[in-house]
Amino acid sequence: MATINCIGILTSGGDAPGMNAAIRAVTRTAIYNGLRVKGIMRGYKGLITGEIVDFTSSSVSNIIQKGGTILKTARCPEFREAEGRKRAYENMRVAEIDALVVIGGDGTITGAQRFAQEFDVPIIALPGTIDNDLSGTDATIGFDTALNTIMEAVDKLRDTATSHERLFFMEVMGNTAGYLALSGALATGAEAAIIPEMETETDQLKTLIDNGFRKSKNSAIVLVAENPATGGAMGLAERVKREFPQYDARVTILGHLQRGGSPTASDRILASRLGAAAISALKDGQRNVMIGIRDLEMVYVPFSKALSRTKSIRKENIDLVKILSI
């Protein structure tokens, strides 16, 4: 196995609070271990265009508290093509990069998996996504911060909800996963969470109405995962208007507000631990794995498992939202 002297770091896909903390940890742990570090701007696009800069310890000073990513991020359709990946590999060689640490979600890891297979490049991935939808890890960088943003928004919305007898749908992100909606419902005392994982089993809106959400309350807040399976908050509000016109439904869509903000202590610590573990993994000869956290311990998760979509929602949490909303 070739000796690793220089690593490249990139962030790809949607930004997530804590990415900068991860960049900082990867950079400084690598330098501590005698490795050179290069920052790749704008994700895989920067690999293709050669936007690669030398990183020192001072390059990552004063960033642990900042949201977003100092490396920027961009969509890169060219990396999905063989020619684009070939140019990326050639630029890696010119920059003398021996291994990559990539930070992002399922799209990022999918790209890393293909790149590693084609060019035998050692790659370590860090799970950076507010959706918390990657298998093999209990948490992803950015999830806790996004959850706290949702909690603050619902707390504010509750003031209005209690002043008006209305049914409020708040739409949150989550892609194909309902972790943000369900965890947000538990954290805020919301009356329900409508998530894609349950949509094939039951008509969640009808269940909410049939259970009589106003039996003991004059208002209700329902967190809805942004997903075609749920119809999203707007789709649900339209259904209420058509099928349950006796209720006054209103919609709040948080959108990209959930991605921003200074990362919480939990996200900073998680990102720092994962970043340091990425360098340890490369030193141990690991390649093509995502660093995850299971029961507070760092674990190596093969790319195929991280992308397997087997991460399941805890049924007991769904039941708990229902129990606590009476």
mmCIF file of C-alpha atoms in Angstrom:
data_model
loop_
_atom_site.group_PDB
_atom_site.id
_atom_site.type_symbol
_atom_site.label_atom_id
_atom_site.label_comp_id
_atom_site.label_asym_id
_atom_site.label_seq_id
_atom_site.Cartn_x
_atom_site.Cartn_y
_atom_site.Cartn_z
ATOM 1 C CA MET A 1 0.000 0.000 0.000
ATOM 2 C CA ALA A 2 1.339 3.400 -1.002
ATOM 3 C CA THR A 3 2.522 5.715 1.755
ATOM 4 C CA ILE A 4 0.206 8.612 2.533
ATOM 5 C CA ASN A 5 2.029 11.923 2.820
ATOM 6 C CA CYS A 6 -0.656 14.400 1.777
ATOM 7 C CA ILE A 7 -4.425 14.393 2.211
ATOM 8 C CA GLY A 8 -7.107 16.466 0.527
ATOM 9 C CA ILE A 9 -10.291 17.606 2.288
ATOM 10 C CA LEU A 10 -13.560 18.564 0.640
ATOM 11 C CA THR A 11 -17.160 19.230 1.622
ATOM 12 C CA SER A 12 -19.933 18.319 -0.768
ATOM 13 C CA GLY A 13 -23.710 18.402 -1.029
ATOM 14 C CA GLY A 14 -25.827 20.438 1.361
ATOM 15 C CA ASP A 15 -23.920 22.341 4.029
ATOM 16 C CA ALA A 16 -24.382 21.317 7.662
ATOM 17 C CA PRO A 17 -23.429 23.130 10.890
ATOM 18 C CA GLY A 18 -20.257 21.525 12.239
ATOM 19 C CA MET A 19 -18.567 20.979 8.888
ATOM 20 C CA ASN A 20 -16.007 23.642 9.769
ATOM 21 C CA ALA A 21 -15.278 21.931 13.076
ATOM 22 C CA ALA A 22 -14.650 18.714 11.115
ATOM 23 C CA ILE A 23 -12.372 20.503 8.619
ATOM 24 C CA ARG A 24 -10.426 21.943 11.542
ATOM 25 C CA ALA A 25 -10.056 18.558 13.249
ATOM 26 C CA VAL A 26 -8.968 16.754 10.083
ATOM 27 C CA THR A 27 -6.429 19.458 9.238
ATOM 28 C CA ARG A 28 -4.825 19.764 12.640
ATOM 29 C CA THR A 29 -4.800 16.029 13.374
ATOM 30 C CA ALA A 30 -3.151 15.399 10.008
ATOM 31 C CA ILE A 31 -0.502 18.073 10.636
ATOM 32 C CA TYR A 32 0.081 16.709 14.143
ATOM 33 C CA ASN A 33 0.824 13.349 12.513
ATOM 34 C CA GLY A 34 3.288 14.828 10.019
ATOM 35 C CA LEU A 35 0.989 14.916 6.992
ATOM 36 C CA ARG A 36 0.526 17.728 4.516
ATOM 37 C CA VAL A 37 -3.030 18.968 3.945
ATOM 38 C CA LYS A 38 -4.727 20.526 0.952
ATOM 39 C CA GLY A 39 -8.182 22.063 0.921
ATOM 40 C CA ILE A 40 -10.322 21.373 -2.135
ATOM 41 C CA MET A 41 -12.780 24.170 -2.821
ATOM 42 C CA ARG A 42 -16.402 23.573 -3.888
ATOM 43 C CA GLY A 43 -16.450 19.824 -3.412
ATOM 44 C CA TYR A 44 -15.890 17.475 -6.323
ATOM 45 C CA LYS A 45 -16.169 20.448 -8.673
ATOM 46 C CA GLY A 46 -12.940 21.825 -7.212
ATOM 47 C CA LEU A 47 -11.199 18.530 -7.885
ATOM 48 C CA ILE A 48 -12.209 18.740 -11.534
ATOM 49 C CA THR A 49 -11.268 22.416 -11.943
ATOM 50 C CA GLY A 50 -8.129 22.182 -9.817
ATOM 51 C CA GLU A 51 -9.250 24.586 -7.086
ATOM 52 C CA ILE A 52 -6.849 23.157 -4.534
ATOM 53 C CA VAL A 53 -5.029 25.196 -1.874
ATOM 54 C CA ASP A 54 -2.406 24.398 0.761
ATOM 55 C CA PHE A 55 -3.780 24.215 4.286
ATOM 56 C CA THR A 56 -1.865 24.993 7.458
ATOM 57 C CA SER A 57 -2.942 25.030 11.075
ATOM 58 C CA SER A 58 -3.751 28.731 10.798
ATOM 59 C CA SER A 59 -6.015 28.035 7.784
ATOM 60 C CA VAL A 60 -8.558 26.592 10.199
ATOM 61 C CA SER A 61 -8.210 29.100 13.027
ATOM 62 C CA ASN A 62 -11.374 30.645 14.436
ATOM 63 C CA ILE A 63 -13.802 28.461 12.432
ATOM 64 C CA ILE A 64 -15.073 25.910 14.962
ATOM 65 C CA GLN A 65 -17.981 28.196 15.882
ATOM 66 C CA LYS A 66 -18.998 29.051 12.319
ATOM 67 C CA GLY A 67 -21.814 27.460 10.340
ATOM 68 C CA GLY A 68 -21.539 26.569 6.666
ATOM 69 C CA THR A 69 -18.178 25.443 5.259
ATOM 70 C CA ILE A 70 -15.057 27.490 4.553
ATOM 71 C CA LEU A 71 -14.315 25.065 1.695
ATOM 72 C CA LYS A 72 -17.648 25.949 0.051
ATOM 73 C CA THR A 73 -19.805 23.339 -1.623
ATOM 74 C CA ALA A 74 -21.379 22.936 -5.046
ATOM 75 C CA ARG A 75 -23.344 20.452 -7.100
ATOM 76 C CA CYS A 76 -21.187 18.747 -9.694
ATOM 77 C CA PRO A 77 -22.968 16.832 -12.485
ATOM 78 C CA GLU A 78 -19.578 16.437 -14.211
ATOM 79 C CA PHE A 79 -18.355 14.146 -11.417
ATOM 80 C CA ARG A 80 -21.119 11.700 -12.305
ATOM 81 C CA GLU A 81 -19.438 11.216 -15.680
ATOM 82 C CA ALA A 82 -16.329 9.065 -16.217
ATOM 83 C CA GLU A 83 -14.504 11.920 -17.957
ATOM 84 C CA GLY A 84 -15.103 14.251 -15.016
ATOM 85 C CA ARG A 85 -13.801 11.722 -12.506
ATOM 86 C CA LYS A 86 -10.727 11.132 -14.681
ATOM 87 C CA ARG A 87 -9.921 14.864 -14.641
ATOM 88 C CA ALA A 88 -10.429 14.904 -10.874
ATOM 89 C CA TYR A 89 -7.954 12.048 -10.436
ATOM 90 C CA GLU A 90 -5.397 13.735 -12.687
ATOM 91 C CA ASN A 91 -5.638 16.931 -10.619
ATOM 92 C CA MET A 92 -5.182 14.897 -7.439
ATOM 93 C CA ARG A 93 -1.948 13.492 -8.827
ATOM 94 C CA VAL A 94 -0.700 16.929 -9.889
ATOM 95 C CA ALA A 95 -1.441 18.247 -6.377
ATOM 96 C CA GLU A 96 0.348 15.197 -4.889
ATOM 97 C CA ILE A 97 -2.728 14.242 -2.866
ATOM 98 C CA ASP A 98 -2.511 10.603 -1.741
ATOM 99 C CA ALA A 99 -5.867 10.260 0.047
ATOM 100 C CA LEU A 100 -9.140 12.124 0.487
ATOM 101 C CA VAL A 101 -11.358 12.974 3.439
ATOM 102 C CA VAL A 102 -14.830 13.904 2.183
ATOM 103 C CA ILE A 103 -17.548 15.421 4.361
ATOM 104 C CA GLY A 104 -21.194 15.198 3.299
ATOM 105 C CA GLY A 105 -24.277 13.043 2.923
ATOM 106 C CA ASP A 106 -25.354 10.135 0.749
ATOM 107 C CA GLY A 107 -24.587 11.868 -2.555
ATOM 108 C CA THR A 108 -21.085 12.691 -1.360
ATOM 109 C CA ILE A 109 -20.422 9.128 -0.238
ATOM 110 C CA THR A 110 -21.902 7.693 -3.447
ATOM 111 C CA GLY A 111 -19.425 9.796 -5.434
ATOM 112 C CA ALA A 112 -16.569 8.747 -3.157
ATOM 113 C CA GLN A 113 -17.457 5.071 -3.526
ATOM 114 C CA ARG A 114 -17.372 5.228 -7.311
ATOM 115 C CA PHE A 115 -14.182 7.315 -7.401
ATOM 116 C CA ALA A 116 -12.397 4.929 -5.043
ATOM 117 C CA GLN A 117 -13.410 1.902 -7.093
ATOM 118 C CA GLU A 118 -12.230 3.402 -10.374
ATOM 119 C CA PHE A 119 -8.901 4.855 -9.275
ATOM 120 C CA ASP A 120 -7.963 2.921 -6.118
ATOM 121 C CA VAL A 121 -7.891 6.125 -4.058
ATOM 122 C CA PRO A 122 -8.011 5.796 -0.242
ATOM 123 C CA ILE A 123 -11.044 7.800 0.873
ATOM 124 C CA ILE A 124 -12.514 8.352 4.334
ATOM 125 C CA ALA A 125 -15.964 9.917 4.596
ATOM 126 C CA LEU A 126 -17.461 11.871 7.475
ATOM 127 C CA PRO A 127 -21.275 11.981 7.769
ATOM 128 C CA GLY A 128 -22.191 15.642 7.336
ATOM 129 C CA THR A 129 -25.936 16.067 6.860
ATOM 130 C CA ILE A 130 -28.743 17.546 8.924
ATOM 131 C CA ASP A 131 -31.001 14.673 7.803
ATOM 132 C CA ASN A 132 -29.295 11.997 9.979
ATOM 133 C CA ASP A 133 -30.206 9.425 7.324
ATOM 134 C CA LEU A 134 -26.913 7.533 6.906
ATOM 135 C CA SER A 135 -26.787 3.956 8.178
ATOM 136 C CA GLY A 136 -24.123 2.795 10.596
ATOM 137 C CA THR A 137 -23.986 5.960 12.700
ATOM 138 C CA ASP A 138 -26.198 7.170 15.534
ATOM 139 C CA ALA A 139 -25.721 10.809 14.574
ATOM 140 C CA THR A 140 -24.515 12.943 11.684
ATOM 141 C CA ILE A 141 -22.759 16.305 11.775
ATOM 142 C CA GLY A 142 -25.375 19.074 11.743
ATOM 143 C CA PHE A 143 -28.375 17.096 12.938
ATOM 144 C CA ASP A 144 -28.323 18.401 16.506
ATOM 145 C CA THR A 145 -27.968 22.044 15.423
ATOM 146 C CA ALA A 146 -30.816 21.730 12.916
ATOM 147 C CA LEU A 147 -32.947 20.087 15.582
ATOM 148 C CA ASN A 148 -32.319 22.983 17.954
ATOM 149 C CA THR A 149 -33.265 25.456 15.217
ATOM 150 C CA ILE A 150 -36.534 23.590 14.720
ATOM 151 C CA MET A 151 -37.154 23.568 18.461
ATOM 152 C CA GLU A 152 -36.718 27.331 18.731
ATOM 153 C CA ALA A 153 -39.037 27.910 15.764
ATOM 154 C CA VAL A 154 -41.777 25.666 17.164
ATOM 155 C CA ASP A 155 -41.506 27.339 20.580
ATOM 156 C CA LYS A 156 -42.169 30.689 18.898
ATOM 157 C CA LEU A 157 -44.969 29.288 16.767
ATOM 158 C CA ARG A 158 -46.606 27.860 19.877
ATOM 159 C CA ASP A 159 -47.261 31.399 21.112
ATOM 160 C CA THR A 160 -49.366 32.101 18.034
ATOM 161 C CA ALA A 161 -50.941 28.649 18.023
ATOM 162 C CA THR A 162 -52.279 29.085 21.548
ATOM 163 C CA SER A 163 -53.723 32.492 20.618
ATOM 164 C CA HIS A 164 -55.708 31.083 17.692
ATOM 165 C CA GLU A 165 -57.678 27.879 17.416
ATOM 166 C CA ARG A 166 -55.770 26.493 14.479
ATOM 167 C CA LEU A 167 -53.964 23.461 13.161
ATOM 168 C CA PHE A 168 -50.383 24.411 12.281
ATOM 169 C CA PHE A 169 -48.250 22.340 9.919
ATOM 170 C CA MET A 170 -44.526 23.086 10.181
ATOM 171 C CA GLU A 171 -42.476 21.562 7.372
ATOM 172 C CA VAL A 172 -38.911 20.522 8.145
ATOM 173 C CA MET A 173 -36.176 18.990 6.014
ATOM 174 C CA GLY A 174 -35.223 15.342 5.992
ATOM 175 C CA ASN A 175 -35.054 14.171 2.378
ATOM 176 C CA THR A 176 -36.303 10.563 2.621
ATOM 177 C CA ALA A 177 -36.060 10.412 6.416
ATOM 178 C CA GLY A 178 -38.266 11.598 9.248
ATOM 179 C CA TYR A 179 -35.631 11.937 11.972
ATOM 180 C CA LEU A 180 -35.800 15.733 12.187
ATOM 181 C CA ALA A 181 -39.605 15.775 12.234
ATOM 182 C CA LEU A 182 -39.938 13.018 14.816
ATOM 183 C CA SER A 183 -37.144 14.246 17.101
ATOM 184 C CA GLY A 184 -38.467 17.791 16.741
ATOM 185 C CA ALA A 185 -41.937 16.659 17.785
ATOM 186 C CA LEU A 186 -40.528 15.021 20.906
ATOM 187 C CA ALA A 187 -38.388 18.052 21.785
ATOM 188 C CA THR A 188 -41.211 20.570 21.373
ATOM 189 C CA GLY A 189 -44.267 18.697 22.590
ATOM 190 C CA ALA A 190 -45.817 18.835 19.128
ATOM 191 C CA GLU A 191 -49.092 16.965 18.715
ATOM 192 C CA ALA A 192 -47.799 14.750 15.898
ATOM 193 C CA ALA A 193 -45.049 14.110 13.370
ATOM 194 C CA ILE A 194 -45.933 13.106 9.821
ATOM 195 C CA ILE A 195 -43.004 11.205 8.351
ATOM 196 C CA PRO A 196 -42.353 9.238 5.142
ATOM 197 C CA GLU A 197 -41.453 6.047 7.023
ATOM 198 C CA MET A 198 -45.054 5.698 8.217
ATOM 199 C CA GLU A 199 -46.925 6.873 5.130
ATOM 200 C CA THR A 200 -47.149 3.401 3.568
ATOM 201 C CA GLU A 201 -48.612 1.996 6.778
ATOM 202 C CA THR A 202 -51.305 4.521 7.590
ATOM 203 C CA ASP A 203 -52.961 7.749 6.464
ATOM 204 C CA GLN A 204 -51.249 9.900 9.081
ATOM 205 C CA LEU A 205 -53.420 12.968 8.543
ATOM 206 C CA LYS A 206 -56.651 10.995 8.832
ATOM 207 C CA THR A 207 -55.355 9.302 11.973
ATOM 208 C CA LEU A 208 -54.535 12.698 13.484
ATOM 209 C CA ILE A 209 -58.024 14.048 12.736
ATOM 210 C CA ASP A 210 -59.798 10.837 13.772
ATOM 211 C CA ASN A 211 -57.992 10.810 17.084
ATOM 212 C CA GLY A 212 -59.552 14.196 17.762
ATOM 213 C CA PHE A 213 -56.507 16.401 18.217
ATOM 214 C CA ARG A 214 -58.709 19.024 19.847
ATOM 215 C CA LYS A 215 -60.171 16.868 22.575
ATOM 216 C CA SER A 216 -58.153 18.644 25.242
ATOM 217 C CA LYS A 217 -56.517 21.462 23.263
ATOM 218 C CA ASN A 218 -57.642 24.419 21.183
ATOM 219 C CA SER A 219 -54.684 24.251 18.805
ATOM 220 C CA ALA A 220 -52.168 21.781 17.432
ATOM 221 C CA ILE A 221 -48.695 21.870 15.902
ATOM 222 C CA VAL A 222 -47.725 19.043 13.562
ATOM 223 C CA LEU A 223 -44.186 18.610 12.233
ATOM 224 C CA VAL A 224 -44.095 17.365 8.652
ATOM 225 C CA ALA A 225 -41.095 15.902 6.842
ATOM 226 C CA GLU A 226 -40.531 17.512 3.448
ATOM 227 C CA ASN A 227 -41.138 14.530 1.183
ATOM 228 C CA PRO A 228 -43.441 13.527 -1.699
ATOM 229 C CA ALA A 229 -44.684 10.586 0.364
ATOM 230 C CA THR A 230 -46.139 12.908 3.014
ATOM 231 C CA GLY A 231 -47.258 15.557 0.538
ATOM 232 C CA GLY A 232 -45.399 18.175 2.544
ATOM 233 C CA ALA A 233 -47.065 20.823 4.683
ATOM 234 C CA MET A 234 -48.770 22.541 1.741
ATOM 235 C CA GLY A 235 -50.205 19.281 0.471
ATOM 236 C CA LEU A 236 -51.550 18.397 3.899
ATOM 237 C CA ALA A 237 -53.108 21.837 4.356
ATOM 238 C CA GLU A 238 -54.859 21.458 0.999
ATOM 239 C CA ARG A 239 -56.194 18.075 2.115
ATOM 240 C CA VAL A 240 -57.542 19.600 5.315
ATOM 241 C CA LYS A 241 -59.288 22.296 3.298
ATOM 242 C CA ARG A 242 -60.912 19.679 1.023
ATOM 243 C CA GLU A 243 -61.617 16.829 3.443
ATOM 244 C CA PHE A 244 -61.853 18.477 6.869
ATOM 245 C CA PRO A 245 -63.077 22.038 6.171
ATOM 246 C CA GLN A 246 -64.140 22.497 9.808
ATOM 247 C CA TYR A 247 -60.459 22.987 10.704
ATOM 248 C CA ASP A 248 -58.396 26.108 10.006
ATOM 249 C CA ALA A 249 -54.966 24.871 8.854
ATOM 250 C CA ARG A 250 -51.899 27.072 8.472
ATOM 251 C CA VAL A 251 -48.422 26.304 7.090
ATOM 252 C CA THR A 252 -44.908 27.295 8.117
ATOM 253 C CA ILE A 253 -41.960 26.077 6.026
ATOM 254 C CA LEU A 254 -38.566 26.454 7.703
ATOM 255 C CA GLY A 255 -36.565 25.620 4.580
ATOM 256 C CA HIS A 256 -32.886 26.514 4.549
ATOM 257 C CA LEU A 257 -33.055 28.203 7.942
ATOM 258 C CA GLN A 258 -32.434 24.710 9.319
ATOM 259 C CA ARG A 259 -29.029 24.490 7.646
ATOM 260 C CA GLY A 260 -27.564 27.662 9.110
ATOM 261 C CA GLY A 261 -26.335 28.915 12.424
ATOM 262 C CA SER A 262 -23.474 28.308 14.801
ATOM 263 C CA PRO A 263 -23.135 24.578 15.569
ATOM 264 C CA THR A 264 -24.184 23.340 18.986
ATOM 265 C CA ALA A 265 -21.659 21.959 21.457
ATOM 266 C CA SER A 266 -22.773 18.428 20.529
ATOM 267 C CA ASP A 267 -22.110 19.004 16.833
ATOM 268 C CA ARG A 268 -18.727 20.620 17.502
ATOM 269 C CA ILE A 269 -17.632 17.704 19.673
ATOM 270 C CA LEU A 270 -18.971 15.092 17.250
ATOM 271 C CA ALA A 271 -17.300 16.766 14.265
ATOM 272 C CA SER A 272 -14.000 17.067 16.141
ATOM 273 C CA ARG A 273 -14.029 13.401 17.145
ATOM 274 C CA LEU A 274 -14.975 12.222 13.662
ATOM 275 C CA GLY A 275 -12.343 14.425 12.023
ATOM 276 C CA ALA A 276 -9.556 13.124 14.245
ATOM 277 C CA ALA A 277 -10.766 9.554 13.709
ATOM 278 C CA ALA A 278 -10.521 10.013 9.927
ATOM 279 C CA ILE A 279 -6.761 10.514 10.187
ATOM 280 C CA SER A 280 -6.439 7.566 12.579
ATOM 281 C CA ALA A 281 -8.320 5.435 10.050
ATOM 282 C CA LEU A 282 -5.910 6.374 7.241
ATOM 283 C CA LYS A 283 -2.921 5.648 9.486
ATOM 284 C CA ASP A 284 -4.431 2.233 10.282
ATOM 285 C CA GLY A 285 -4.683 1.427 6.581
ATOM 286 C CA GLN A 286 -8.452 1.839 6.396
ATOM 287 C CA ARG A 287 -9.960 3.007 3.125
ATOM 288 C CA ASN A 288 -13.380 3.522 1.638
ATOM 289 C CA VAL A 289 -15.165 3.707 4.974
ATOM 290 C CA MET A 290 -17.326 6.303 6.690
ATOM 291 C CA ILE A 291 -16.458 7.179 10.265
ATOM 292 C CA GLY A 292 -19.587 6.774 12.372
ATOM 293 C CA ILE A 293 -20.475 6.904 16.046
ATOM 294 C CA ARG A 294 -22.270 4.014 17.729
ATOM 295 C CA ASP A 295 -22.928 4.031 21.479
ATOM 296 C CA LEU A 296 -20.462 6.945 21.816
ATOM 297 C CA GLU A 297 -17.625 4.980 20.156
ATOM 298 C CA MET A 298 -16.053 5.651 16.758
ATOM 299 C CA VAL A 299 -16.718 2.925 14.167
ATOM 300 C CA TYR A 300 -15.675 2.252 10.575
ATOM 301 C CA VAL A 301 -18.673 1.811 8.271
ATOM 302 C CA PRO A 302 -18.142 0.506 4.712
ATOM 303 C CA PHE A 303 -19.557 2.863 2.095
ATOM 304 C CA SER A 304 -22.025 0.205 0.949
ATOM 305 C CA LYS A 305 -23.480 -0.065 4.452
ATOM 306 C CA ALA A 306 -23.623 3.706 4.985
ATOM 307 C CA LEU A 307 -25.689 3.965 1.804
ATOM 308 C CA SER A 308 -27.889 0.927 2.478
ATOM 309 C CA ARG A 309 -30.996 2.844 3.640
ATOM 310 C CA THR A 310 -31.589 0.383 6.461
ATOM 311 C CA LYS A 311 -31.532 2.987 9.237
ATOM 312 C CA SER A 312 -34.927 2.729 10.870
ATOM 313 C CA ILE A 313 -37.084 5.086 12.872
ATOM 314 C CA ARG A 314 -37.676 4.041 16.475
ATOM 315 C CA LYS A 315 -41.305 2.972 16.696
ATOM 316 C CA GLU A 316 -41.331 3.715 20.422
ATOM 317 C CA ASN A 317 -40.618 7.388 19.662
ATOM 318 C CA ILE A 318 -43.639 7.547 17.361
ATOM 319 C CA ASP A 319 -45.747 6.067 20.133
ATOM 320 C CA LEU A 320 -44.235 8.463 22.677
ATOM 321 C CA VAL A 321 -45.250 11.541 20.654
ATOM 322 C CA LYS A 322 -48.806 10.214 20.623
ATOM 323 C CA ILE A 323 -48.834 9.414 24.348
ATOM 324 C CA LEU A 324 -47.431 12.782 25.394
ATOM 325 C CA SER A 325 -49.774 14.798 23.183
ATOM 326 C CA ILE A 326 -53.011 13.866 24.954
#
